[in-house]
Amino acid sequence: MSLLVFGTVALDNVKTPCGVRKNMLGGSASHFAMSSRLFTKVHLTAVVGEDFPKRHLQFLRRKGIDLSSLAVGRGKTFRWEGEYKKNDFNTALTLATELGVLVGEEAYVKKHQQNIPNVFLANIDPDMQMGILHMMRKPRLVGLDSMNLWIDHKRPSLKRLMKKVDLFVANDGEARALTGEGNLIKAAKKLRQFGPSLIVVKKGEHGVLFYSDSFMFAFPAYPVEKVVDPTGAGDTFAGGLMGYLCQVKKLNKTALKKAVIYATTVASFNVEGFGVAKTSTLNLTRVHKRMNELVRFMTP
Amino acid sequence: MSLLVFGTVALDNVKTPCGVRKNMLGGSASHFAMSSRLFTKVHLTAVVGEDFPKRHLQFLRRKGIDLSSLAVGRGKTFRWEGEYKKNDFNTALTLATELGVLVGEEAYVKKHQQNIPNVFLANIDPDMQMGILHMMRKPRLVGLDSMNLWIDHKRPSLKRLMKKVDLFVANDGEARALTGEGNLIKAAKKLRQFGPSLIVVKKGEHGVLFYSDSFMFAFPAYPVEKVVDPTGAGDTFAGGLMGYLCQVKKLNKTALKKAVIYATTVASFNVEGFGVAKTSTLNLTRVHKRMNELVRFMTP
């Protein structure tokens, strides 16, 4: 079952203790697509600017990602510049953001893609996410990610949107900010009351908490020693999660546990390289090898 | 196999969003004993002051804890006053500390207890911990806990002591402070190089990381929704860990995984009440019931 992702496709400048990279392919939809492509056919919708390098487009297509609904707007591509300091890879310091074509240009989904059964609304303005969701015809499974910026500035839009999605992924800080609950179990329960029946709270190096009405579980992260660049780890995680759920076509406990383990595994590769360097060269054989290690690491 | 614990026996004043308690039985050795007693015979060595309430002594004895080596020094009992703020149970704000008899008075181990095979040096001045360790005759298993105060002010003493112990428990902040490593896997490896062959990094609500030369694993915490007072959770955890290891008399992977699961379970009870309110009334039937829930919660 194919999967449509909407979010940002960006140009990233990133500085970490391991080095500096400029004009990398970045953005929530790019990172998501790079991991979900391992499990299912992925269609990407986003708006880029006239300056978006052809090599990035070719690269995405070579990875099997359908770009029929990638709009090229008048103006510049969304840019993010960030830094991670030594011994604090959990905090991304945003040095600059240039919205470019994200202001004023409309994203779309081509008619032949509007009945794709699985949709993921990766991090971007919740009003834009709602716009894309309205274009889709009765999707089977809708996932949503957001960030503190929208929680702070577009809370009503985000909460309206949450009523229409099945799966919500948030990091621990976002879960706390959106619910006002310090305790993550309580926060997860409150997020569920906002609408989505499946709640995934990502805790970075500390792993994941999953909550639904009938069961919950928590898994640790894969133990990565050499973190290079965590940008996009959450999007990569969401890509693995949704990708596997599309492949397995089930939403029971076994499927969801396995989806979270896949997601954790692909996210661990993401942080080991700059941008999509590690995830874009990944295959399922290597994912399965690391997944087996992870399962041994976490099995009681 | 019996177990000797050395640490503090204190009088605690604690304020949390759930209420205020004064003159509670507290201290690292008290909390440790209250959980380890569920698994093995526990001997407690510590120094209290002349003001230490008889009811607390009687209470400890009623719980089966051997107090032969509990010294009553001239002066006042060690006191700790702390507060936890709403939505931040991870940070204990120390409002006041009165060392009392911890300055100048010597702890001891009675002759008939010096060949107890298992020793735990709960959090207290590392020079005092070394003094007690020297009194013991060839212990089979020695565990050690410490805190930031000693890492900052008595690092050489602590590192000398680490060369003589088998198992070291630290929380994530302490592991980072002691090693200078932000990455917890790297920090655990470095702690192992300092001496102890078994490293347990406690991450509070995020669970535990275990490291040894031949294997490592990570488990989540039990999902507690109603945290009342986390004081002593780490000591309670260590008590469950050491207690079970004494009972099972093995140090292989299976035993260590099970010990960490027991430790996690008893610690989850500790945070649900003030002081030792919950752990002192605990029995193994209730521990096993919650342990089964925890295993279901964490099984891949």
Short mmCIF file of N, CA, C and O in Angstrom, two decimals, chain B residues 46-108:
data_model
loop_
_atom_site.label_atom_id
_atom_site.label_comp_id
_atom_site.label_asym_id
_atom_site.label_seq_id
_atom_site.Cartn_x
_atom_site.Cartn_y
_atom_site.Cartn_z
N ALA B 46 25.64 2.43 59.81
CA ALA B 46 25.48 3.87 59.62
C ALA B 46 25.69 4.53 60.97
O ALA B 46 25.77 3.84 61.99
N VAL B 47 25.80 5.86 60.97
CA VAL B 47 25.87 6.58 62.23
C VAL B 47 24.66 7.51 62.33
O VAL B 47 24.40 8.28 61.40
N VAL B 48 23.93 7.39 63.41
CA VAL B 48 22.84 8.35 63.66
C VAL B 48 23.18 9.15 64.91
O VAL B 48 24.13 8.84 65.64
N GLY B 49 22.41 10.21 65.16
CA GLY B 49 22.66 11.05 66.33
C GLY B 49 21.83 10.63 67.53
O GLY B 49 20.97 9.73 67.43
N GLU B 50 22.09 11.31 68.63
CA GLU B 50 21.36 11.00 69.87
C GLU B 50 19.87 11.32 69.75
O GLU B 50 19.05 10.79 70.48
N ASP B 51 19.56 12.21 68.78
CA ASP B 51 18.16 12.62 68.59
C ASP B 51 17.37 11.67 67.70
O ASP B 51 16.20 11.90 67.41
N PHE B 52 18.01 10.61 67.23
CA PHE B 52 17.33 9.74 66.27
C PHE B 52 16.17 9.02 66.97
O PHE B 52 16.36 8.35 67.99
N PRO B 53 14.96 9.16 66.45
CA PRO B 53 13.78 8.63 67.14
C PRO B 53 13.82 7.10 67.29
O PRO B 53 14.12 6.39 66.33
N LYS B 54 13.47 6.65 68.48
CA LYS B 54 13.43 5.20 68.77
C LYS B 54 12.46 4.49 67.83
O LYS B 54 12.68 3.35 67.43
N ARG B 55 11.37 5.19 67.48
CA ARG B 55 10.36 4.54 66.62
C ARG B 55 10.95 4.16 65.25
O ARG B 55 10.55 3.15 64.66
N HIS B 56 11.88 4.97 64.77
CA HIS B 56 12.51 4.62 63.49
C HIS B 56 13.39 3.38 63.64
O HIS B 56 13.43 2.52 62.75
N LEU B 57 14.10 3.29 64.78
CA LEU B 57 14.94 2.11 65.03
C LEU B 57 14.08 0.86 65.11
O LEU B 57 14.38 -0.17 64.49
N GLN B 58 13.01 0.98 65.89
CA GLN B 58 12.09 -0.16 66.05
C GLN B 58 11.49 -0.57 64.70
O GLN B 58 11.35 -1.75 64.39
N PHE B 59 11.16 0.44 63.91
CA PHE B 59 10.57 0.21 62.59
C PHE B 59 11.54 -0.58 61.70
O PHE B 59 11.15 -1.58 61.07
N LEU B 60 12.80 -0.15 61.66
CA LEU B 60 13.81 -0.84 60.85
C LEU B 60 13.98 -2.29 61.33
O LEU B 60 14.04 -3.21 60.51
N ARG B 61 14.03 -2.49 62.65
CA ARG B 61 14.19 -3.85 63.19
C ARG B 61 12.98 -4.72 62.85
O ARG B 61 13.13 -5.88 62.49
N ARG B 62 11.79 -4.12 62.96
CA ARG B 62 10.58 -4.87 62.61
C ARG B 62 10.59 -5.33 61.15
O ARG B 62 9.99 -6.34 60.79
N LYS B 63 11.27 -4.58 60.32
CA LYS B 63 11.37 -4.94 58.90
C LYS B 63 12.46 -5.98 58.67
O LYS B 63 12.82 -6.29 57.53
N GLY B 64 13.06 -6.48 59.75
CA GLY B 64 14.03 -7.57 59.65
C GLY B 64 15.45 -7.12 59.40
O GLY B 64 16.33 -7.93 59.08
N ILE B 65 15.70 -5.82 59.54
CA ILE B 65 17.04 -5.30 59.24
C ILE B 65 17.91 -5.36 60.50
O ILE B 65 17.50 -4.89 61.56
N ASP B 66 19.08 -5.96 60.35
CA ASP B 66 20.01 -6.12 61.47
C ASP B 66 20.73 -4.79 61.73
O ASP B 66 21.39 -4.26 60.84
N LEU B 67 20.59 -4.27 62.94
CA LEU B 67 21.19 -2.97 63.26
C LEU B 67 22.39 -3.08 64.21
O LEU B 67 22.76 -2.10 64.86
N SER B 68 22.99 -4.27 64.29
CA SER B 68 24.14 -4.47 65.20
C SER B 68 25.21 -3.40 65.00
O SER B 68 25.86 -2.98 65.96
N SER B 69 25.43 -2.97 63.76
CA SER B 69 26.48 -1.99 63.49
C SER B 69 25.94 -0.59 63.25
O SER B 69 26.57 0.23 62.57
N LEU B 70 24.77 -0.31 63.81
CA LEU B 70 24.28 1.07 63.73
C LEU B 70 24.84 1.84 64.92
O LEU B 70 24.51 1.55 66.07
N ALA B 71 25.72 2.80 64.65
CA ALA B 71 26.35 3.56 65.73
C ALA B 71 25.50 4.78 66.09
O ALA B 71 24.92 5.41 65.21
N VAL B 72 25.44 5.06 67.38
CA VAL B 72 24.80 6.31 67.81
C VAL B 72 25.90 7.25 68.27
O VAL B 72 26.55 7.01 69.30
N GLY B 73 26.16 8.27 67.49
CA GLY B 73 27.26 9.20 67.78
C GLY B 73 26.79 10.37 68.62
O GLY B 73 25.57 10.62 68.75
N ARG B 74 27.74 11.11 69.17
CA ARG B 74 27.38 12.31 69.92
C ARG B 74 27.07 13.42 68.93
O ARG B 74 27.91 13.76 68.08
N GLY B 75 25.89 13.95 69.03
CA GLY B 75 25.49 15.01 68.11
C GLY B 75 24.15 14.68 67.48
O GLY B 75 23.42 13.81 67.96
N LYS B 76 23.87 15.38 66.41
CA LYS B 76 22.56 15.24 65.78
C LYS B 76 22.60 14.34 64.53
O LYS B 76 23.63 14.22 63.87
N THR B 77 21.47 13.77 64.24
CA THR B 77 21.33 12.92 63.05
C THR B 77 21.44 13.78 61.79
O THR B 77 21.00 14.94 61.78
N PHE B 78 22.02 13.20 60.75
CA PHE B 78 22.08 13.85 59.44
C PHE B 78 20.66 14.18 58.97
O PHE B 78 19.76 13.35 59.04
N ARG B 79 20.51 15.44 58.51
CA ARG B 79 19.19 15.87 58.05
C ARG B 79 19.27 16.40 56.62
O ARG B 79 20.23 17.07 56.25
N TRP B 80 18.22 16.09 55.86
CA TRP B 80 18.13 16.64 54.50
C TRP B 80 16.74 17.24 54.32
O TRP B 80 15.73 16.65 54.72
N GLU B 81 16.73 18.44 53.76
CA GLU B 81 15.45 19.08 53.46
C GLU B 81 15.42 19.41 51.97
O GLU B 81 16.34 20.07 51.45
N GLY B 82 14.41 18.91 51.30
CA GLY B 82 14.38 19.11 49.84
C GLY B 82 12.99 19.34 49.31
O GLY B 82 11.99 19.13 50.01
N GLU B 83 12.97 19.79 48.07
CA GLU B 83 11.69 20.09 47.43
C GLU B 83 11.70 19.66 45.97
O GLU B 83 12.74 19.72 45.29
N TYR B 84 10.56 19.19 45.50
CA TYR B 84 10.36 18.90 44.07
C TYR B 84 9.24 19.80 43.58
O TYR B 84 8.18 19.87 44.21
N LYS B 85 9.48 20.46 42.45
CA LYS B 85 8.47 21.36 41.90
C LYS B 85 7.56 20.62 40.92
O LYS B 85 7.95 19.59 40.36
N LYS B 86 6.40 21.19 40.71
CA LYS B 86 5.43 20.61 39.77
C LYS B 86 6.06 20.37 38.40
O LYS B 86 6.82 21.19 37.91
N ASN B 87 5.75 19.23 37.83
CA ASN B 87 6.23 18.85 36.50
C ASN B 87 7.74 18.73 36.38
O ASN B 87 8.29 18.72 35.28
N ASP B 88 8.45 18.68 37.52
CA ASP B 88 9.89 18.41 37.43
C ASP B 88 10.34 17.55 38.61
O ASP B 88 11.10 17.99 39.47
N PHE B 89 9.88 16.31 38.59
CA PHE B 89 10.25 15.38 39.64
C PHE B 89 11.67 14.86 39.45
O PHE B 89 12.17 14.13 40.30
N ASN B 90 12.31 15.22 38.34
CA ASN B 90 13.68 14.74 38.13
C ASN B 90 14.70 15.56 38.92
O ASN B 90 15.82 15.13 39.12
N THR B 91 14.32 16.77 39.35
CA THR B 91 15.26 17.65 40.01
C THR B 91 14.90 17.85 41.48
O THR B 91 13.87 18.43 41.81
N ALA B 92 15.75 17.33 42.36
CA ALA B 92 15.56 17.56 43.80
C ALA B 92 16.27 18.86 44.15
O ALA B 92 17.46 19.01 43.93
N LEU B 93 15.51 19.82 44.67
CA LEU B 93 16.11 21.08 45.12
C LEU B 93 16.46 20.93 46.59
O LEU B 93 15.57 20.75 47.43
N THR B 94 17.75 20.95 46.91
CA THR B 94 18.17 20.82 48.30
C THR B 94 18.01 22.16 49.00
O THR B 94 18.62 23.16 48.61
N LEU B 95 17.15 22.22 50.01
CA LEU B 95 16.91 23.47 50.73
C LEU B 95 17.86 23.60 51.92
O LEU B 95 18.28 24.69 52.27
N ALA B 96 18.17 22.46 52.55
CA ALA B 96 19.10 22.50 53.69
C ALA B 96 19.70 21.12 53.91
O ALA B 96 19.06 20.09 53.64
N THR B 97 20.94 21.11 54.36
CA THR B 97 21.63 19.87 54.74
C THR B 97 22.32 20.11 56.07
O THR B 97 23.04 21.10 56.21
N GLU B 98 22.07 19.25 57.05
CA GLU B 98 22.82 19.33 58.32
C GLU B 98 23.55 18.03 58.51
O GLU B 98 22.94 16.99 58.74
N LEU B 99 24.89 18.07 58.40
CA LEU B 99 25.66 16.83 58.44
C LEU B 99 25.59 16.16 59.81
O LEU B 99 25.54 14.94 59.91
N GLY B 100 25.60 16.96 60.88
CA GLY B 100 25.50 16.40 62.24
C GLY B 100 26.60 15.38 62.51
O GLY B 100 27.78 15.65 62.25
N VAL B 101 26.22 14.19 62.96
CA VAL B 101 27.19 13.14 63.34
C VAL B 101 28.02 12.62 62.16
O VAL B 101 28.97 11.88 62.39
N LEU B 102 27.65 12.98 60.93
CA LEU B 102 28.46 12.50 59.79
C LEU B 102 29.85 13.12 59.83
O LEU B 102 30.78 12.64 59.19
N VAL B 103 29.98 14.22 60.57
CA VAL B 103 31.30 14.83 60.75
C VAL B 103 31.88 14.36 62.09
O VAL B 103 31.29 14.61 63.15
N GLY B 104 32.99 13.68 62.05
CA GLY B 104 33.69 13.34 63.30
C GLY B 104 33.38 11.97 63.88
O GLY B 104 34.21 11.38 64.54
N GLU B 105 32.19 11.45 63.64
CA GLU B 105 31.85 10.15 64.22
C GLU B 105 32.16 9.02 63.24
O GLU B 105 31.89 9.14 62.05
N GLU B 106 32.73 7.92 63.75
CA GLU B 106 33.16 6.83 62.89
C GLU B 106 32.11 5.72 62.81
O GLU B 106 31.57 5.30 63.83
N ALA B 107 31.88 5.25 61.62
CA ALA B 107 31.04 4.07 61.46
C ALA B 107 31.90 2.82 61.64
O ALA B 107 33.13 2.89 61.55
N TYR B 108 31.29 1.72 61.95
CA TYR B 108 32.03 0.47 62.15
C TYR B 108 31.20 -0.71 61.68
O TYR B 108 29.98 -0.61 61.49
#
